Short mmCIF file of C-alpha atoms in Angstrom, two decimals:
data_model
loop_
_atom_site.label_atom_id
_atom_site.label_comp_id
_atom_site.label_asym_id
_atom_site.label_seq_id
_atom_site.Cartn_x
_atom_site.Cartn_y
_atom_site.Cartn_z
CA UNK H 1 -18.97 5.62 -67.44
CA UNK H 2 -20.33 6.50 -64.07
CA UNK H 3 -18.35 9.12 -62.19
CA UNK H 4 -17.05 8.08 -58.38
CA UNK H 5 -15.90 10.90 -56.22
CA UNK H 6 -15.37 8.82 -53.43
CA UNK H 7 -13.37 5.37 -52.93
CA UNK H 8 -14.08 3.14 -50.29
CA UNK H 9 -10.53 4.27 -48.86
CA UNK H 10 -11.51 7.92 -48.64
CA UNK H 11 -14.38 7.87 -46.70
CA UNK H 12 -14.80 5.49 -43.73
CA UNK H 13 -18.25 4.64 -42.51
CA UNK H 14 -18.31 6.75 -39.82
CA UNK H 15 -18.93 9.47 -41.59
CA UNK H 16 -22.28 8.25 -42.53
CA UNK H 17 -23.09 6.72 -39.19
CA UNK H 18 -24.23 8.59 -35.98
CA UNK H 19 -22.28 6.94 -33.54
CA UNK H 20 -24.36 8.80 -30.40
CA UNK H 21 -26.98 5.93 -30.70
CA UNK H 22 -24.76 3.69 -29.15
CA UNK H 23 -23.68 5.71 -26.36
CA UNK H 24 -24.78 7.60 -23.12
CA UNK H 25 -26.61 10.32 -23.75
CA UNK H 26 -24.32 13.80 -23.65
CA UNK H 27 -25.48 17.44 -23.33
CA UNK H 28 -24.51 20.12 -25.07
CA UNK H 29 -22.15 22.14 -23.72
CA UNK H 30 -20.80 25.78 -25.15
CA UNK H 31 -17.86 24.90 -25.85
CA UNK H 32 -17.01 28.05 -27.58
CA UNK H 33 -17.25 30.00 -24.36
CA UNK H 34 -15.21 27.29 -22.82
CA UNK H 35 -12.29 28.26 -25.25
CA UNK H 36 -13.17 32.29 -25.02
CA UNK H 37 -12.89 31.92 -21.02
CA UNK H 38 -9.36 29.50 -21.56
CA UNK H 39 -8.10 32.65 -23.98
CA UNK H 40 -8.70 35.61 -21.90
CA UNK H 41 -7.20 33.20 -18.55
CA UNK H 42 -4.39 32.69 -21.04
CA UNK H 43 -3.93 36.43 -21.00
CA UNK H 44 -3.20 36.48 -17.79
CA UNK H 45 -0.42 34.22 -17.95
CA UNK H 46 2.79 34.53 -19.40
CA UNK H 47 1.76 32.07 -22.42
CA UNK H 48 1.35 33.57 -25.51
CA UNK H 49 -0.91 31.00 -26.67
CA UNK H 50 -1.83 27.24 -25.09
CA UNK H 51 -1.63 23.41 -26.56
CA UNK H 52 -3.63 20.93 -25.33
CA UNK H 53 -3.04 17.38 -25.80
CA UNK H 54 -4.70 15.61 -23.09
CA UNK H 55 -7.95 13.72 -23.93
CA UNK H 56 -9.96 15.09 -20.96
CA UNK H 57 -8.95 18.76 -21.17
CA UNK H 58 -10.15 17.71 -24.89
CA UNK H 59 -13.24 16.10 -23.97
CA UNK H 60 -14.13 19.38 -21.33
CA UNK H 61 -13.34 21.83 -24.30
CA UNK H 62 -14.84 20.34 -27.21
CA UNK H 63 -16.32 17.38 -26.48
CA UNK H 64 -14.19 14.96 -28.61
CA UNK H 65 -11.67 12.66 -26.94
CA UNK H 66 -10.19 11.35 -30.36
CA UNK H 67 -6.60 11.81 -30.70
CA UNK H 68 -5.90 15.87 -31.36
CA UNK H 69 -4.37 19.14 -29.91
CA UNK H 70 -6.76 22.08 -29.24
CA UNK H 71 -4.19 25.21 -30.11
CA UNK H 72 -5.77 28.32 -28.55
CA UNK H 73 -4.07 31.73 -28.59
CA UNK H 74 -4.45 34.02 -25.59
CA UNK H 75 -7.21 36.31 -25.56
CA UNK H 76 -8.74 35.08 -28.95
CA UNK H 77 -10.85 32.21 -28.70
CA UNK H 78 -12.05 32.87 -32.32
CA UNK H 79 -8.59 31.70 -34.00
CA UNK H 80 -8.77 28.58 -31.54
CA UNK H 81 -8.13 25.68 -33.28
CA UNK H 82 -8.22 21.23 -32.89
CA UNK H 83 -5.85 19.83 -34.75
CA UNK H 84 -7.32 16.10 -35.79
CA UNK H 85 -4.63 14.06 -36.06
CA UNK H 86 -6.80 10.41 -36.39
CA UNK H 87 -10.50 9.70 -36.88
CA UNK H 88 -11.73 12.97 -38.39
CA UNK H 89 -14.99 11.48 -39.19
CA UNK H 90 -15.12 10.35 -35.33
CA UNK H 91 -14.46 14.23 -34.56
CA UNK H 92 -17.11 15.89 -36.55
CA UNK H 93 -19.66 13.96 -34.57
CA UNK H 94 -18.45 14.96 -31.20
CA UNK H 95 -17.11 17.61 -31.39
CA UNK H 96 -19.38 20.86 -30.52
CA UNK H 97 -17.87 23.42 -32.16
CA UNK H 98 -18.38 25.20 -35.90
CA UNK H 99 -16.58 22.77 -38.73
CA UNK H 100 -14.20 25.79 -39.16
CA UNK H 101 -11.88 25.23 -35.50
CA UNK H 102 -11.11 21.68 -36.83
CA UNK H 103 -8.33 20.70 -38.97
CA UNK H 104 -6.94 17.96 -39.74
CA UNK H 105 -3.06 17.33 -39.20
CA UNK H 106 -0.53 17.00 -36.58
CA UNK H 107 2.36 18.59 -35.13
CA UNK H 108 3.71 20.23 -38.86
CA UNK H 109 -0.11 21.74 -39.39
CA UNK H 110 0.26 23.03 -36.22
CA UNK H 111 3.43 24.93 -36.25
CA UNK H 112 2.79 26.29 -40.18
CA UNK H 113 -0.93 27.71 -38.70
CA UNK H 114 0.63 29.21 -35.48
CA UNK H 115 1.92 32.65 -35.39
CA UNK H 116 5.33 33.19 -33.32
CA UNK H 117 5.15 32.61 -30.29
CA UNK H 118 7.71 33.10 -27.50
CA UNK H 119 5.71 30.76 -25.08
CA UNK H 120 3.12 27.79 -25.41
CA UNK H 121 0.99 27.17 -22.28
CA UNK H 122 1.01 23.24 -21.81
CA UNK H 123 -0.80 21.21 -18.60
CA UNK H 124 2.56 19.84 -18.13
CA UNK H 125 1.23 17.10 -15.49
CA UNK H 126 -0.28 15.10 -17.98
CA UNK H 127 1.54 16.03 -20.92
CA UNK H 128 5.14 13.45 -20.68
CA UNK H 129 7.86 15.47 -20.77
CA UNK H 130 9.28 13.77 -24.64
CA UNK H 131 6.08 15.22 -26.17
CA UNK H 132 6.41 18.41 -24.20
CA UNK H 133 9.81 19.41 -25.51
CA UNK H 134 8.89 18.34 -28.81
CA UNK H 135 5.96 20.77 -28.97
CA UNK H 136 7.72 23.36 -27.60
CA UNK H 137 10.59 22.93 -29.81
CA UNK H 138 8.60 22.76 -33.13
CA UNK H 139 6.71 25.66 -32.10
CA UNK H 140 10.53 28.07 -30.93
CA UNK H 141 8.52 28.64 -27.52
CA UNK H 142 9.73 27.99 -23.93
CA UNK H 143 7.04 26.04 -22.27
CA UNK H 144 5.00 27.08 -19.10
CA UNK H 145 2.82 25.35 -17.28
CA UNK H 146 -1.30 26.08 -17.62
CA UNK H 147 -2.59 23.37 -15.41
CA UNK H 148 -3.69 25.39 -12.65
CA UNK H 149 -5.50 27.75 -15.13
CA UNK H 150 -7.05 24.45 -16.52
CA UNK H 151 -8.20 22.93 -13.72
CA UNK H 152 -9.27 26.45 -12.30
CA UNK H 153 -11.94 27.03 -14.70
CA UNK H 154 -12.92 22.95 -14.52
CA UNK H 155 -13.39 23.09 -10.97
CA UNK H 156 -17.09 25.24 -11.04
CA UNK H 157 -19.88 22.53 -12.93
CA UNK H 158 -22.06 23.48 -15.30
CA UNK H 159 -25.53 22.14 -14.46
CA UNK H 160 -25.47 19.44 -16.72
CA UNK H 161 -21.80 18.05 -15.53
CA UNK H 162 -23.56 18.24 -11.68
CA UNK H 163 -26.14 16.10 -13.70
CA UNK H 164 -23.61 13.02 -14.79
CA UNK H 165 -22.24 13.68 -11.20
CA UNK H 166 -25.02 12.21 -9.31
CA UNK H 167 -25.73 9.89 -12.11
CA UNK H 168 -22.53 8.82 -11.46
CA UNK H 169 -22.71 9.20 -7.35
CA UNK H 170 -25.94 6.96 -7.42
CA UNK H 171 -24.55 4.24 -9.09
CA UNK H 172 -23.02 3.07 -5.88
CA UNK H 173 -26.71 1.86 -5.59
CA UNK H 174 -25.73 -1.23 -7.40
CA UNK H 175 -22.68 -1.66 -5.87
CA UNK H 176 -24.26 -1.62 -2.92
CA UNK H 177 -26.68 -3.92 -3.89
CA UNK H 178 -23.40 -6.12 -4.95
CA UNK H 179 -21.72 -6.29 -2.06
CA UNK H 180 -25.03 -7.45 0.05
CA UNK H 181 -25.25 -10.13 -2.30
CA UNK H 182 -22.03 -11.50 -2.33
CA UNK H 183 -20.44 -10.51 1.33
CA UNK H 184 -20.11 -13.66 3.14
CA UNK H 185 -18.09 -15.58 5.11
CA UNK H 186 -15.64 -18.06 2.94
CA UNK H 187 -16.12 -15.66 0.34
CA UNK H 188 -12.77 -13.63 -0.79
CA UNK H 189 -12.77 -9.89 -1.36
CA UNK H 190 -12.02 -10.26 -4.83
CA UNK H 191 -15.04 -12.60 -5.16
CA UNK H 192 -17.16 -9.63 -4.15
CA UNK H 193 -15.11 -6.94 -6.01
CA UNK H 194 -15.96 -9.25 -8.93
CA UNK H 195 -19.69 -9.45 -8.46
CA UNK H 196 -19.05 -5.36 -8.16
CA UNK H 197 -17.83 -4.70 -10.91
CA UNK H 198 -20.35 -7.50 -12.87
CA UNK H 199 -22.83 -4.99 -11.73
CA UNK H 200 -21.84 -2.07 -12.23
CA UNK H 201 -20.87 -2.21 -16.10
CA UNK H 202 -24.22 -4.00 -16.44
CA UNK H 203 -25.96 -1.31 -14.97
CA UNK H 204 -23.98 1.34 -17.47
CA UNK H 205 -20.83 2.79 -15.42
CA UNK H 206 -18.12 2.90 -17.40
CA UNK H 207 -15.84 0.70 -16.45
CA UNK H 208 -12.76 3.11 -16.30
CA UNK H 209 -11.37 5.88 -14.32
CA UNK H 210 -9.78 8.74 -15.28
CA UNK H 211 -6.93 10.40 -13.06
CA UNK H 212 -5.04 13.55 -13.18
CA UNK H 213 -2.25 12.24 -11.25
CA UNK H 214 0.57 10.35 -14.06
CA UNK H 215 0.96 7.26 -11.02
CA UNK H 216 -2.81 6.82 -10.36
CA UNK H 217 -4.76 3.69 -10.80
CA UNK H 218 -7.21 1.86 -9.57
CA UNK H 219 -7.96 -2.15 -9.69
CA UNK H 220 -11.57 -2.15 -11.53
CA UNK H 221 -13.69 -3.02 -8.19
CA UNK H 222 -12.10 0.38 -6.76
CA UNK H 223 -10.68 -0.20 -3.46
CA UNK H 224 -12.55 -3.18 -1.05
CA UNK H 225 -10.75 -4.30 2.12
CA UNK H 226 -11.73 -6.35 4.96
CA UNK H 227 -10.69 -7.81 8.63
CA UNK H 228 -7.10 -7.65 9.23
CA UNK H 229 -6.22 -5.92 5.61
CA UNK H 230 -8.05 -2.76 7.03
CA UNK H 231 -4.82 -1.46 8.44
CA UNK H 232 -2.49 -2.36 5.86
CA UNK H 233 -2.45 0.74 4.04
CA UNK H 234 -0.68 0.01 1.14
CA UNK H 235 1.02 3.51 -0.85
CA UNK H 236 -1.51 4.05 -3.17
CA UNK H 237 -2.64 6.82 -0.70
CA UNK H 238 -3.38 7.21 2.71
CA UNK H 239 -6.78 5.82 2.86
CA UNK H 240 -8.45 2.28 3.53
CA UNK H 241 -6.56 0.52 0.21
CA UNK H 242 -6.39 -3.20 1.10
CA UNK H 243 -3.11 -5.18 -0.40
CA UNK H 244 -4.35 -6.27 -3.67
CA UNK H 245 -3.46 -9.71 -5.47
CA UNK H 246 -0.21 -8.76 -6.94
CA UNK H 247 3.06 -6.59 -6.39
CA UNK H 248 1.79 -4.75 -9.93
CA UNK H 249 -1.46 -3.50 -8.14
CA UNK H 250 -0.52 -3.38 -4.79
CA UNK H 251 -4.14 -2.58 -3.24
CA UNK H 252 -7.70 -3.22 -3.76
CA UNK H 253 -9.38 -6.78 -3.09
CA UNK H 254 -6.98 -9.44 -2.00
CA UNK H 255 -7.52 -13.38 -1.67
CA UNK H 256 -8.10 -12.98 1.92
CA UNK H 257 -11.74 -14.75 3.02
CA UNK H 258 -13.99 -13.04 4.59
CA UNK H 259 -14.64 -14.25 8.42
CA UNK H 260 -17.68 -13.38 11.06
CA UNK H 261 -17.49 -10.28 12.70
CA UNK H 262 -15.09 -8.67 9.93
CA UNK H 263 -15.53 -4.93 9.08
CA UNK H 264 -16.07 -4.58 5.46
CA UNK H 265 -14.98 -1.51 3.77
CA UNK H 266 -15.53 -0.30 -0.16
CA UNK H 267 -14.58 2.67 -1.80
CA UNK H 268 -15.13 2.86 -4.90
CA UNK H 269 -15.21 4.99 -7.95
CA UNK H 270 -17.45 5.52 -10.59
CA UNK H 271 -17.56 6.99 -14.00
CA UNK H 272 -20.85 7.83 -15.91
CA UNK H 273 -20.23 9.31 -19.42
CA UNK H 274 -16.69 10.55 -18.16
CA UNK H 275 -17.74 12.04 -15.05
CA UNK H 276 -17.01 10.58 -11.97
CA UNK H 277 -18.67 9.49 -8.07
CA UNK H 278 -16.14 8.50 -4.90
CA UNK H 279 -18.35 6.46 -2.76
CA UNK H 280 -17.60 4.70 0.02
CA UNK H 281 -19.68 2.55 3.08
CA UNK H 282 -18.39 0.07 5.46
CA UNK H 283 -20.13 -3.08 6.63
CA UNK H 284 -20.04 -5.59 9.18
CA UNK H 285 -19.96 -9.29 8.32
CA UNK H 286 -22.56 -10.47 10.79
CA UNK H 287 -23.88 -8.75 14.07
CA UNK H 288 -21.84 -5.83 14.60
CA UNK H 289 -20.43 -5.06 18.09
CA UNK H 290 -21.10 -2.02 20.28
CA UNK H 291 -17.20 -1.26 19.96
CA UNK H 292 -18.05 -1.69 15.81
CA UNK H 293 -21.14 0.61 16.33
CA UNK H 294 -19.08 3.29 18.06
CA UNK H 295 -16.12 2.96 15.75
CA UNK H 296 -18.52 3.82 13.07
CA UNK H 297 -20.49 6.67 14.75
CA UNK H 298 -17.48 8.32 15.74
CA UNK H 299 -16.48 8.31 11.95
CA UNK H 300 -19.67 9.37 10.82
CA UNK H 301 -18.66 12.36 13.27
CA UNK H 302 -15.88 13.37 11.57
CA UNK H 303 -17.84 13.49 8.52
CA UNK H 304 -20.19 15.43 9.80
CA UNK H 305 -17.88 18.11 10.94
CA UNK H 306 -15.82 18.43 7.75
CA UNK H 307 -19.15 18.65 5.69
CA UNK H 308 -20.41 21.14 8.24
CA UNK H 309 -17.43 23.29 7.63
CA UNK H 310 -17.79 23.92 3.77
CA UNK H 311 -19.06 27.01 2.32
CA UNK H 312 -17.78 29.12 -0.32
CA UNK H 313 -15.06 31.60 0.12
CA UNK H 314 -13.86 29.09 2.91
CA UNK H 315 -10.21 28.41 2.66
CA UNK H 316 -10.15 24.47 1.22
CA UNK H 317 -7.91 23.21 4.55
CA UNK H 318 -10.87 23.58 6.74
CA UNK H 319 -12.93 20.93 6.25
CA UNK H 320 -9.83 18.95 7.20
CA UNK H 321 -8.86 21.29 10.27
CA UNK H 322 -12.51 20.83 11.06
CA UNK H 323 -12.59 17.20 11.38
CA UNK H 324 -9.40 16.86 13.17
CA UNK H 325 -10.48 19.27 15.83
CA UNK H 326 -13.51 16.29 16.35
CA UNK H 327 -11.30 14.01 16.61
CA UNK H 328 -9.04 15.40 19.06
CA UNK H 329 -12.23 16.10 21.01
CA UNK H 330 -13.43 11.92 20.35
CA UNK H 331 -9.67 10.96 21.19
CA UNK H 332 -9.51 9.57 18.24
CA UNK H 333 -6.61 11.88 16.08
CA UNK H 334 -3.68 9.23 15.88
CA UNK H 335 -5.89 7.31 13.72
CA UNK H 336 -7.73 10.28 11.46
CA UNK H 337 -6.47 9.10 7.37
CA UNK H 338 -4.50 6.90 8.65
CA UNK H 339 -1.79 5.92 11.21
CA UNK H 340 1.87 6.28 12.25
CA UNK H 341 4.36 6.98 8.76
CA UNK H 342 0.73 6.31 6.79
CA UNK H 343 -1.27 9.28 8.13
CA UNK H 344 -2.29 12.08 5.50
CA UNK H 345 -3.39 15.67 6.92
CA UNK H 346 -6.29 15.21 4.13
CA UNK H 347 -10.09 15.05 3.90
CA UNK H 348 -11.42 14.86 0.51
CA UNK H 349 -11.20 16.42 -2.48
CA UNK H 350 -12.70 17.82 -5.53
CA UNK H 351 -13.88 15.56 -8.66
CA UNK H 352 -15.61 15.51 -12.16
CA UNK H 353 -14.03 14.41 -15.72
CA UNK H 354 -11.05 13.37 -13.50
CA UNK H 355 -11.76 11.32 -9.73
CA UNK H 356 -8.55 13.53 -8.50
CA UNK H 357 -9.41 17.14 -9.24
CA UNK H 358 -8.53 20.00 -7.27
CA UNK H 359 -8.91 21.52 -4.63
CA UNK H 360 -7.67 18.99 -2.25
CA UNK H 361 -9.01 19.13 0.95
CA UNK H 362 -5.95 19.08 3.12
CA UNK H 363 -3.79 21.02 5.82
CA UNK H 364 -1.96 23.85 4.27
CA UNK H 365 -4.27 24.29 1.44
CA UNK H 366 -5.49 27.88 1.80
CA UNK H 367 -7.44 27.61 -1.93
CA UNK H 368 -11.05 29.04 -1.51
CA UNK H 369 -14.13 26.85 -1.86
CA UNK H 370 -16.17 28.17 -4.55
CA UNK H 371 -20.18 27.61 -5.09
CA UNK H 372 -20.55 25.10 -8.09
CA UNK H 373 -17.27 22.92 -6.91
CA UNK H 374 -18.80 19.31 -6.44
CA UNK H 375 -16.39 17.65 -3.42
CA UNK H 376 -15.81 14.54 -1.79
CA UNK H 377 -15.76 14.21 1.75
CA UNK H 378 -13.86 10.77 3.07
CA UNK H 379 -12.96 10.75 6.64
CA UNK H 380 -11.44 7.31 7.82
CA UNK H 381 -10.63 5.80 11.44
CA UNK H 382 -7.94 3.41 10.84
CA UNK H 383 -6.48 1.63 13.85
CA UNK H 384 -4.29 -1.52 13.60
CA UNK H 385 -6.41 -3.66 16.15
CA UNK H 386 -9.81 -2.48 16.01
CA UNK H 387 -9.88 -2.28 11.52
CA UNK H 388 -11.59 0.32 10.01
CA UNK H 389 -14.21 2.24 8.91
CA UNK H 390 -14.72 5.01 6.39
CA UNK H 391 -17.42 6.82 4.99
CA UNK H 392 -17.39 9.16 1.87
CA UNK H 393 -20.04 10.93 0.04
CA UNK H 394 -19.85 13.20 -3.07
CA UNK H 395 -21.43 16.81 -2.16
CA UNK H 396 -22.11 20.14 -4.55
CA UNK H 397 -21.00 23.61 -2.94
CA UNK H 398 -23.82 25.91 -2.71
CA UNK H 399 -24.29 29.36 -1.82
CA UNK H 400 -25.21 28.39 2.03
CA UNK H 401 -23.19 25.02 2.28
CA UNK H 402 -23.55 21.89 0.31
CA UNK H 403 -25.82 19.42 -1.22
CA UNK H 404 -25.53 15.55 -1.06
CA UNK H 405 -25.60 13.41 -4.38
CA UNK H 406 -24.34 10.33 -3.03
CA UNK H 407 -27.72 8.67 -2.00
CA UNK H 408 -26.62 5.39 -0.44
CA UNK H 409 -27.26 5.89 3.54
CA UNK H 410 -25.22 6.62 6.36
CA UNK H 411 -25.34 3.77 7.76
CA UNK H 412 -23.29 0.97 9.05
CA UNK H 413 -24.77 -1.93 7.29
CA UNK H 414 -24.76 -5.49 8.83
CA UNK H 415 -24.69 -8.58 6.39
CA UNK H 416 -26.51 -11.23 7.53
CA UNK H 417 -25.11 -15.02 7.52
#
């Protein structure tokens, strides 16, 4: 009789197959000195130890999205442990940490491994508040909110996440490409958000986007508006969003057909192996105008002085100060982000595993800019009668101002008919 340790329904396949061949490629990160640096910031707090549920907090501290909570107790990274709850097999492949932090379980495992603890540090933004007060009740411990120490240590890229973000920045290449294609007169904008986003997951971008913000979303051609839909700025955000197709999505590409003469606007956003681009380039259906032209340099103005303005140790409002102050100077401020009730005092903002990381780049923000923060610049002129134009390019902070990954020109690009 011939001895069989293992049934068929104790051991999936995965655990014989290496799953990275059909994937992006994915450096290795230390994620052990990820967790010792989220300890000791722990310390600091008044958490006596922190629970992470969300898949990209997972993802950016071990590498493994598969459904677990990484349990780390302040100021020792060493007894740091993810709790597996499905896919084990999944989680020993990604995951880049010694087989000894994982263990397999849920909530029970992690309450009976725990020590007391008074308080649990949870990135309460993204964790809904049912599974918060369950946590926090299993565990005794009054919750307090980590996400700033989270997204703190996020915010400065590692060389290879600046990598992925101009892998991710250049795909607006092919979008590019896309909308030259397509853009045409009697064609709709969701006819050429479709041909976008044809090309895009063809060319590799993953074709989702991952937000910090619980009410975010985007249609999957990212945000493409054109003629008189340029000014309807839905509440999405205060930026170019167009009015969708339906009350459910409420922005992005609509039915309307594109005519002669019509500003074109994208903005889209990308993802390449979870981290992200914000891209965006307007275009003129047709010949464009001298009033188009100027419309468009004066944006590219505005640009220009909130780009000019970052360095590190710069408080994270003046980029934004910097380009109103243009456009006061252009005439040109009623219409900066917006207009009327829709205007935002913003300019950008920071991104990576998330398209909505911070800093934001607004009024009031006095947050420092800090070498190795990769930020989005996105000025807009918005005006009810003469459209709109935008232009947005993803840039890395360095030590004497910043460098552009985005590679798409700035340019306002006529299609011809």
């Amino acid at each position: 009789m011939t001895d069989n340790p293992l049934t068929p329904y104790e051991r999936t396949v995965a655990h014989e197959q290496d799953v990275s061949r059909f994937r992006h490629p994915y450096p290795t990160f230390d994620y052990q000195t990820r967790i010792n640096d989220l300890a000791h910031k722990i310390e600091a707090t008044e958490a006596d130890a922190a629970l992470l549920p969300n898949p990209v907090d997972l993802t950016y501290y071990t590498g493994s999205s598969q459904p677990a909570n990484l349990y780390v107790p302040a100021g020792d990274g060493k007894h740091a442990r993810l709790f597996v709850r499905r896919a084990m097999a999944f989680t020993k492949q990604e995951a880049g940490l010694p087989e000894k932090y994982l263990k397999q379980g849920g909530l029970s495992a992690i309450v009976e491994y725990a020590s007391h603890v008074d308080t649990i540090g949870l990135p309460l933004e993204t964790t809904p508040a049912s599974l918060a007060s369950k946590l926090a009740d299993a565990l005794d411990a009054d919750p307090i909110n980590i996400s700033d120490v989270v997204l703190t240590q996020r915010a400065i890229k590692e060389e290879e996440e600046i990598e992925l973000l101009t892998d991710a920045a250049e795909l607006y290449e092919v979008a590019h490409g896309a909308i030259q294609r397509r853009a045409a007169p009697g064609v709709t904008e969701k006819q050429v958000g479709g041909e976008v986003v044809g090309a895009l997951v063809a060319a590799g971008m993953d074709d989702n986007i991952f937000f910090r913000r619980w009410d975010a979303r985007l249609p999957a051609a990212g945000l493409i508006a054109s003629g008189e839909t340029l000014s309807l700025v839905s509440g999405h955000a205060m930026t170019v969003t167009g009015t969708g197709v339906a009350r459910s999505m409420p922005w992005g590409p609509s039915k309307r057909s594109l005519e002669s003469g019509d500003f074109l606007v994208a903005d889209i956003a990308l993802n390449r192996a979870g981290y992200h681009g914000d891209v965006a380039r307007t275009y003129v259906i047709g010949e464009a105008t001298p009033t188009q032209h100027e419309w468009f340099e004066w944006t590219l103005a505005l640009h220009e002085a909130a780009r000019d303005a970052i360095e590190p140790g710069v408080p994270a409002e003046e980029p934004y100060l910097a380009a109103y102050r243009r456009a006061e100077e252009l005439g040109v401020a009623d219409w900066l982000c917006g207009y009327a009730e829709m205007q935002a005092p913003y300019i950008g903002h920071s991104i990576g595993l998330e398209a909505d990381e911070e800093p934001t780049l607004m009024r009031g923000n006095t947050e420092k800019i800090r070498e190795g923060m990769v930020l989005t610049i996105e000025p807009k002129l918005i005006h009810p009668e003469r459209g709109a134009v935008m232009i947005e390019d993803d840039y890395l902070v360095t030590t004497d101002g910043v460098k552009r990954l985005s590679t798409v020109p700035q340019e306002l690009f006529e299609i011809s008919i």
